[in-house]
């Protein structure tokens, strides 16, 4: 038997017995960021492809969710900071090696962009809308005239945002659970899938719903594929990764992960969507909600569990 | 949240600069250290010597310009610490800053059957004590007041009590600690080992530790020198049933079956004598009774010892040869806390004899002859001769007790018995008897029967809960004290002076005893206003002065006698025969074995485990358990349990259990389990000093369990009265039984 | 210049003076610490080995905590010493997550704190507080680029290891074994 103990010092709040520095706001922030990235990605993609008419929800309606999601996300990030009133320090420097840094910058750029984007559709979607000020009206006209340009900027930023929410965790070598190249793509795909689910939920357009159901099923399949590979990688990895995997294979995260995330959040909605394609009557809200909850649970679990894994020495 | 900020904040500033003598600089909260400019400011440092244990390391206390205590550092010139305090000494600031301290005299009052303490002035408290003392003396004689003491304050109370006419003065450092060793050493070498032990570890080639767990036992320069010895490639042999820290640093760890050390020691001697590995010249020149010893050891072979100790014969032979090959630079360490199994004087004798055979006493790398500065006592009248003293409480037992035995004085305080209750009042200072003395029931019985119990302490420890009057002493950082004259390789003096003013209404013991003395009409015995007068007078007698010592803190004096025996030098030992008595004539005289013998001791009954205990390096007994700096490092003790035992009982790490001993006594508080291979399957182990039961001790109340509570069956040493404390057995309880023991 | 620390596990007794001294020197709030002591027990009774280690920030040559810091609060100064500038730190916790040794913590005042190698003392020619206090003198601090420093000599003459080398951080606290 090897016995390893800390005989003095430690027992530091949030560090011992295991790291617990990030609480629910960080995974929520990652979730909201991923969701917004997904929505904005599809909005700009289909704008660039010239499908505004066919896909009104994806391009117009859903994009109203993004600024709120982003602002709420930023707020969550803020409340998880321990030295909050030094927040502005983030924006005195750009540190390329720090995902936290460029993520903060991307958010700073994409949030107003998403607002502008949505603002451009206000009077089209709400006929009674009146900008009152002439200057705002002229700005609206400018937006409407430059949608393609904005879409190009937004697709770029939304991809960066999506990748950022993915690699924020996987950039931390120190936590064996996060220390895998698959985590970034997995979070990116999951973000896109939550975005697609939101669109699906909001859409009243039959063709649009069919398209996003298909997209969603594809994304979920990719996710499931990644998850299987993630664990295969862990199981073939060094002791610390085996230990990480054990948290999910019999350990304390087994039920929440396989039950809540994989079954309820991925497999079940995918099944419902397949059935829907087969002509079953399934309320769109159901699979969408499951996907959203699953996406949130996934991030909370990955953050919690990741903080529990560490190098052994 | 509690922070150390208040008093440490500036320490980060003061210290670096203090040591450089450059002054303090400002460290703003949250500022980048890099940006901190060194500015000048006033700081001061004052000499002191540490009172967190009895090693008395000299050091400096640093104080900022506002008079706040910052931190403590060892005195580089002091051989007790060589500039480095141990963790307890470093954390000594916590003794001063502990907010639970006693700050005002307290008098026990009773209202509606409820007892409590009320605050009192010194004048009232001391007046009450003096009246009571006089009353008792009038009825039973001054001898019926006894003093229990430990540490610096004992000096003044001893003076007071002797002036009052009593010689009933005892300390737990004898019958609960090193008494058997001193008795054994006196019977062999004619002199006690003393403190600090004159072990020449720095230059040794082979260090043998029997139980003595240096490294956990943090007696400072011993630890330092053991580290030096490791660097020098010395071999360490550790005999300990537990895998101690020292054992882990040893070339040989002999995991002995508890309570069987005497067999091992005899077998070692057997090998050394029969393989003729002993120092022939030394033995012939200086010792008495070699032939009897040789005859005595005849059958005590390693094979014989194997059956008893479970140590393989080959290991016994190899280690014996190793010791002999390094001799005389071999130390078979006499240990310090040696009251284990009741035959401890005999075990200590065996260790002494072994050292004599190796010729290590008085030899480089073995034991040096320590020397101290002889400082004359401040002139004061002769003490009256007491009619009787602690010797009379022995009632013919323990003939070789050379210092007061706590337990016989406790017994003499209990009415009934077959003995007459002769002791009526106790002064207690610097000792927390309920956690230091075994057989708590007896102790409580005695305390209940007393007419007067006066406790002087710095903290509201258990003992104060029994007092009629509590006198708050200020901590060592707030007072002058007698000069430290402890013997060492070179004679040294060290000064303790206050770095800060006493907290609240606490006072130094010299002041307390002087005022009490005056109230008792003994003012002549305290012919000074301030203790500085005494110190200055004493220092001038030895060619220094208070002023000089205030500046330098520690002063070395030239040796007057040789450090080691010279080759072939004739030497008169202060024994009956003038020789090192391998065969102890003094023991023979009183009918004890003149040569040590192994006797078997009781083994744990089924489902019970031997209670083993010891020290943690970051705590001293019960006195540091509430220290804010040290509780932050270790806040409770844990029960070490072997994994096999844990499996049988289904114990988990950090699970709380209560302990029940062979007499059905249950610990007041539960203790958390630590499952570890470092302890045998027949024993459990815990650090002594925890399980405090006074709520006034806010940090330590109810943290961990008290080993003392479980020690209800001491194995008394018939030679000197030591209370062997390792013969108690405990089992686990998962719930506290309903009829809880009084806390 | 490359500051580093070497700790002799053959001599360390786990007394934790290094922890007490650090807390006092650096005004570490109660309940927190910048260094700590671990104990590892190998084997089973009576075939046992014990390793005691005083641990702290490793002032890594390849410090992920500095890389991931979004504000530059975590930075490197002379001798490769990794510091946190409290007034730049937003308390995002990224550096805490990035340290394989859990050497950092969130100070109750919000910013992140950790061992500074006592650079404020070192700049004055003193040893770090823990090194100066250690009763067994088992800790060595100095400049690896100076071949005559104690630490260079120790590392030349003794076997040593670092903690979690596979994490790739290139730690600069060495354990003599
Ligand atoms: N069960 C068990 N019993 C033991 C031991 C054991 O290991 N286990 N060890 C034994 C040994 S080796 C010894 S030496 C004894 C030690 O026995 P004690 O000397 O009784 O030990 P402490 O528990 O440190 O109690 C010291 C008391 O002095 C107080 N004190 C501290 N500083 C000052 C001061 O400056 N002035 C005054 N007036 N009081 C002060 C403390 O608050 C505390 O109440 O215990 C013995 N008893
Ligand atoms: N940190 C710290 N240091 C201290 C003190 C303190 O309170 N704290 N107190 C000081 C004082 S006053 C004293 S007296 C000393 C005491 O310190 P020591 O003299 O070193 O104490 P012991 O009780 O002899 O040693 C305890 C060891 O004896 C082992 N042991 C138990 N039973 C047996 C047995 O049957 N045979 C053998 N061979 N070993 C056994 C235990 O496993 C444990 O490792 O420490 C001093 N140093
Ligand atoms: S050994 Fe430690 S506690 Fe004892 S006197 Fe020295 S520094 Fe103080
Ligand atoms: S002070 Fe030294 S001996 Fe004590 S634990 Fe720290 S490194 Fe080890
Ligand atoms: S030990 Fe941790 S905090 Fe220190 S430099 Fe390395 S990664 Fe950074
Ligand atoms: S917590 Fe502070 S030091 Fe750490 S990464 Fe964030 S800003 Fe940098
Ligand atoms: S170097 Fe200084 S800050 Fe670092 S652990 Fe040691 S004392 Fe603490
Ligand atoms: Mo003792």
mmCIF file with all atom_site columns, C-alpha atoms in Angstrom, chain C residues 64-128:
data_model
loop_
_atom_site.group_PDB
_atom_site.id
_atom_site.type_symbol
_atom_site.label_atom_id
_atom_site.label_alt_id
_atom_site.label_comp_id
_atom_site.label_asym_id
_atom_site.label_entity_id
_atom_site.label_seq_id
_atom_site.pdbx_PDB_ins_code
_atom_site.Cartn_x
_atom_site.Cartn_y
_atom_site.Cartn_z
_atom_site.occupancy
_atom_site.B_iso_or_equiv
_atom_site.pdbx_formal_charge
_atom_site.auth_seq_id
_atom_site.auth_comp_id
_atom_site.auth_asym_id
_atom_site.auth_atom_id
_atom_site.pdbx_PDB_model_num
ATOM 1  C CA . UNK C 1 64  ? 1.572   27.269 -18.016 1.00 0.00 ? 64  UNK C CA 1
ATOM 2  C CA . UNK C 1 65  ? 0.239   29.618 -15.349 1.00 0.00 ? 65  UNK C CA 1
ATOM 3  C CA . UNK C 1 66  ? 2.029   32.537 -16.930 1.00 0.00 ? 66  UNK C CA 1
ATOM 4  C CA . UNK C 1 67  ? 0.968   31.570 -20.415 1.00 0.00 ? 67  UNK C CA 1
ATOM 5  C CA . UNK C 1 68  ? -2.700  31.243 -19.615 1.00 0.00 ? 68  UNK C CA 1
ATOM 6  C CA . UNK C 1 69  ? -2.973  34.459 -17.625 1.00 0.00 ? 69  UNK C CA 1
ATOM 7  C CA . UNK C 1 70  ? -5.190  36.867 -19.575 1.00 0.00 ? 70  UNK C CA 1
ATOM 8  C CA . UNK C 1 71  ? -3.897  40.059 -17.986 1.00 0.00 ? 71  UNK C CA 1
ATOM 9  C CA . UNK C 1 72  ? -0.204  39.452 -17.509 1.00 0.00 ? 72  UNK C CA 1
ATOM 10 C CA . UNK C 1 73  ? -0.656  39.443 -13.735 1.00 0.00 ? 73  UNK C CA 1
ATOM 11 C CA . UNK C 1 74  ? 1.279   36.192 -13.675 1.00 0.00 ? 74  UNK C CA 1
ATOM 12 C CA . UNK C 1 75  ? 4.703   37.069 -14.899 1.00 0.00 ? 75  UNK C CA 1
ATOM 13 C CA . UNK C 1 76  ? 8.328   36.103 -14.695 1.00 0.00 ? 76  UNK C CA 1
ATOM 14 C CA . UNK C 1 77  ? 11.061  38.199 -13.148 1.00 0.00 ? 77  UNK C CA 1
ATOM 15 C CA . UNK C 1 78  ? 14.789  37.817 -12.795 1.00 0.00 ? 78  UNK C CA 1
ATOM 16 C CA . UNK C 1 79  ? 16.058  34.324 -12.163 1.00 0.00 ? 79  UNK C CA 1
ATOM 17 C CA . UNK C 1 80  ? 12.904  32.837 -13.662 1.00 0.00 ? 80  UNK C CA 1
ATOM 18 C CA . UNK C 1 81  ? 10.872  33.572 -10.562 1.00 0.00 ? 81  UNK C CA 1
ATOM 19 C CA . UNK C 1 82  ? 7.155   33.433 -11.286 1.00 0.00 ? 82  UNK C CA 1
ATOM 20 C CA . UNK C 1 83  ? 5.151   36.128 -9.537  1.00 0.00 ? 83  UNK C CA 1
ATOM 21 C CA . UNK C 1 84  ? 1.579   37.383 -9.462  1.00 0.00 ? 84  UNK C CA 1
ATOM 22 C CA . UNK C 1 85  ? 0.902   41.083 -9.497  1.00 0.00 ? 85  UNK C CA 1
ATOM 23 C CA . UNK C 1 86  ? -2.184  41.440 -7.369  1.00 0.00 ? 86  UNK C CA 1
ATOM 24 C CA . UNK C 1 87  ? -3.305  44.718 -8.919  1.00 0.00 ? 87  UNK C CA 1
ATOM 25 C CA . UNK C 1 88  ? -3.383  43.139 -12.383 1.00 0.00 ? 88  UNK C CA 1
ATOM 26 C CA . UNK C 1 89  ? -5.049  39.924 -11.313 1.00 0.00 ? 89  UNK C CA 1
ATOM 27 C CA . UNK C 1 90  ? -8.774  39.599 -12.012 1.00 0.00 ? 90  UNK C CA 1
ATOM 28 C CA . UNK C 1 91  ? -9.076  36.332 -10.113 1.00 0.00 ? 91  UNK C CA 1
ATOM 29 C CA . UNK C 1 92  ? -10.238 34.370 -13.135 1.00 0.00 ? 92  UNK C CA 1
ATOM 30 C CA . UNK C 1 93  ? -8.623  31.217 -11.783 1.00 0.00 ? 93  UNK C CA 1
ATOM 31 C CA . UNK C 1 94  ? -7.133  30.157 -15.118 1.00 0.00 ? 94  UNK C CA 1
ATOM 32 C CA . UNK C 1 95  ? -3.656  29.968 -13.637 1.00 0.00 ? 95  UNK C CA 1
ATOM 33 C CA . UNK C 1 96  ? -4.915  27.888 -10.736 1.00 0.00 ? 96  UNK C CA 1
ATOM 34 C CA . UNK C 1 97  ? -6.444  25.440 -13.179 1.00 0.00 ? 97  UNK C CA 1
ATOM 35 C CA . UNK C 1 98  ? -3.254  25.370 -15.192 1.00 0.00 ? 98  UNK C CA 1
ATOM 36 C CA . UNK C 1 99  ? -0.853  24.458 -12.405 1.00 0.00 ? 99  UNK C CA 1
ATOM 37 C CA . UNK C 1 100 ? -0.242  20.717 -12.160 1.00 0.00 ? 100 UNK C CA 1
ATOM 38 C CA . UNK C 1 101 ? 0.943   21.160 -8.568  1.00 0.00 ? 101 UNK C CA 1
ATOM 39 C CA . UNK C 1 102 ? -2.002  23.090 -7.180  1.00 0.00 ? 102 UNK C CA 1
ATOM 40 C CA . UNK C 1 103 ? 0.595   25.554 -5.977  1.00 0.00 ? 103 UNK C CA 1
ATOM 41 C CA . UNK C 1 104 ? -1.647  28.579 -6.354  1.00 0.00 ? 104 UNK C CA 1
ATOM 42 C CA . UNK C 1 105 ? -4.642  29.634 -4.404  1.00 0.00 ? 105 UNK C CA 1
ATOM 43 C CA . UNK C 1 106 ? -7.196  32.362 -4.391  1.00 0.00 ? 106 UNK C CA 1
ATOM 44 C CA . UNK C 1 107 ? -6.291  34.797 -1.639  1.00 0.00 ? 107 UNK C CA 1
ATOM 45 C CA . UNK C 1 108 ? -9.323  35.833 0.418   1.00 0.00 ? 108 UNK C CA 1
ATOM 46 C CA . UNK C 1 109 ? -8.786  39.335 -0.934  1.00 0.00 ? 109 UNK C CA 1
ATOM 47 C CA . UNK C 1 110 ? -9.517  38.027 -4.412  1.00 0.00 ? 110 UNK C CA 1
ATOM 48 C CA . UNK C 1 111 ? -6.222  37.873 -6.202  1.00 0.00 ? 111 UNK C CA 1
ATOM 49 C CA . UNK C 1 112 ? -4.192  34.759 -6.718  1.00 0.00 ? 112 UNK C CA 1
ATOM 50 C CA . UNK C 1 113 ? -1.265  34.128 -4.412  1.00 0.00 ? 113 UNK C CA 1
ATOM 51 C CA . UNK C 1 114 ? 1.536   31.630 -4.197  1.00 0.00 ? 114 UNK C CA 1
ATOM 52 C CA . UNK C 1 115 ? 5.206   31.189 -3.323  1.00 0.00 ? 115 UNK C CA 1
ATOM 53 C CA . UNK C 1 116 ? 7.371   34.056 -4.529  1.00 0.00 ? 116 UNK C CA 1
ATOM 54 C CA . UNK C 1 117 ? 10.689  32.349 -3.785  1.00 0.00 ? 117 UNK C CA 1
ATOM 55 C CA . UNK C 1 118 ? 10.751  35.181 -1.226  1.00 0.00 ? 118 UNK C CA 1
ATOM 56 C CA . UNK C 1 119 ? 12.156  37.401 -3.916  1.00 0.00 ? 119 UNK C CA 1
ATOM 57 C CA . UNK C 1 120 ? 11.842  40.367 -1.534  1.00 0.00 ? 120 UNK C CA 1
ATOM 58 C CA . UNK C 1 121 ? 14.359  38.683 0.735   1.00 0.00 ? 121 UNK C CA 1
ATOM 59 C CA . UNK C 1 122 ? 16.489  37.269 -2.045  1.00 0.00 ? 122 UNK C CA 1
ATOM 60 C CA . UNK C 1 123 ? 16.912  40.737 -3.503  1.00 0.00 ? 123 UNK C CA 1
ATOM 61 C CA . UNK C 1 124 ? 18.385  41.765 -0.189  1.00 0.00 ? 124 UNK C CA 1
ATOM 62 C CA . UNK C 1 125 ? 20.822  38.904 -0.161  1.00 0.00 ? 125 UNK C CA 1
ATOM 63 C CA . UNK C 1 126 ? 18.808  36.814 2.286   1.00 0.00 ? 126 UNK C CA 1
ATOM 64 C CA . UNK C 1 127 ? 17.624  33.260 1.864   1.00 0.00 ? 127 UNK C CA 1
ATOM 65 C CA . UNK C 1 128 ? 13.909  32.580 1.442   1.00 0.00 ? 128 UNK C CA 1
#
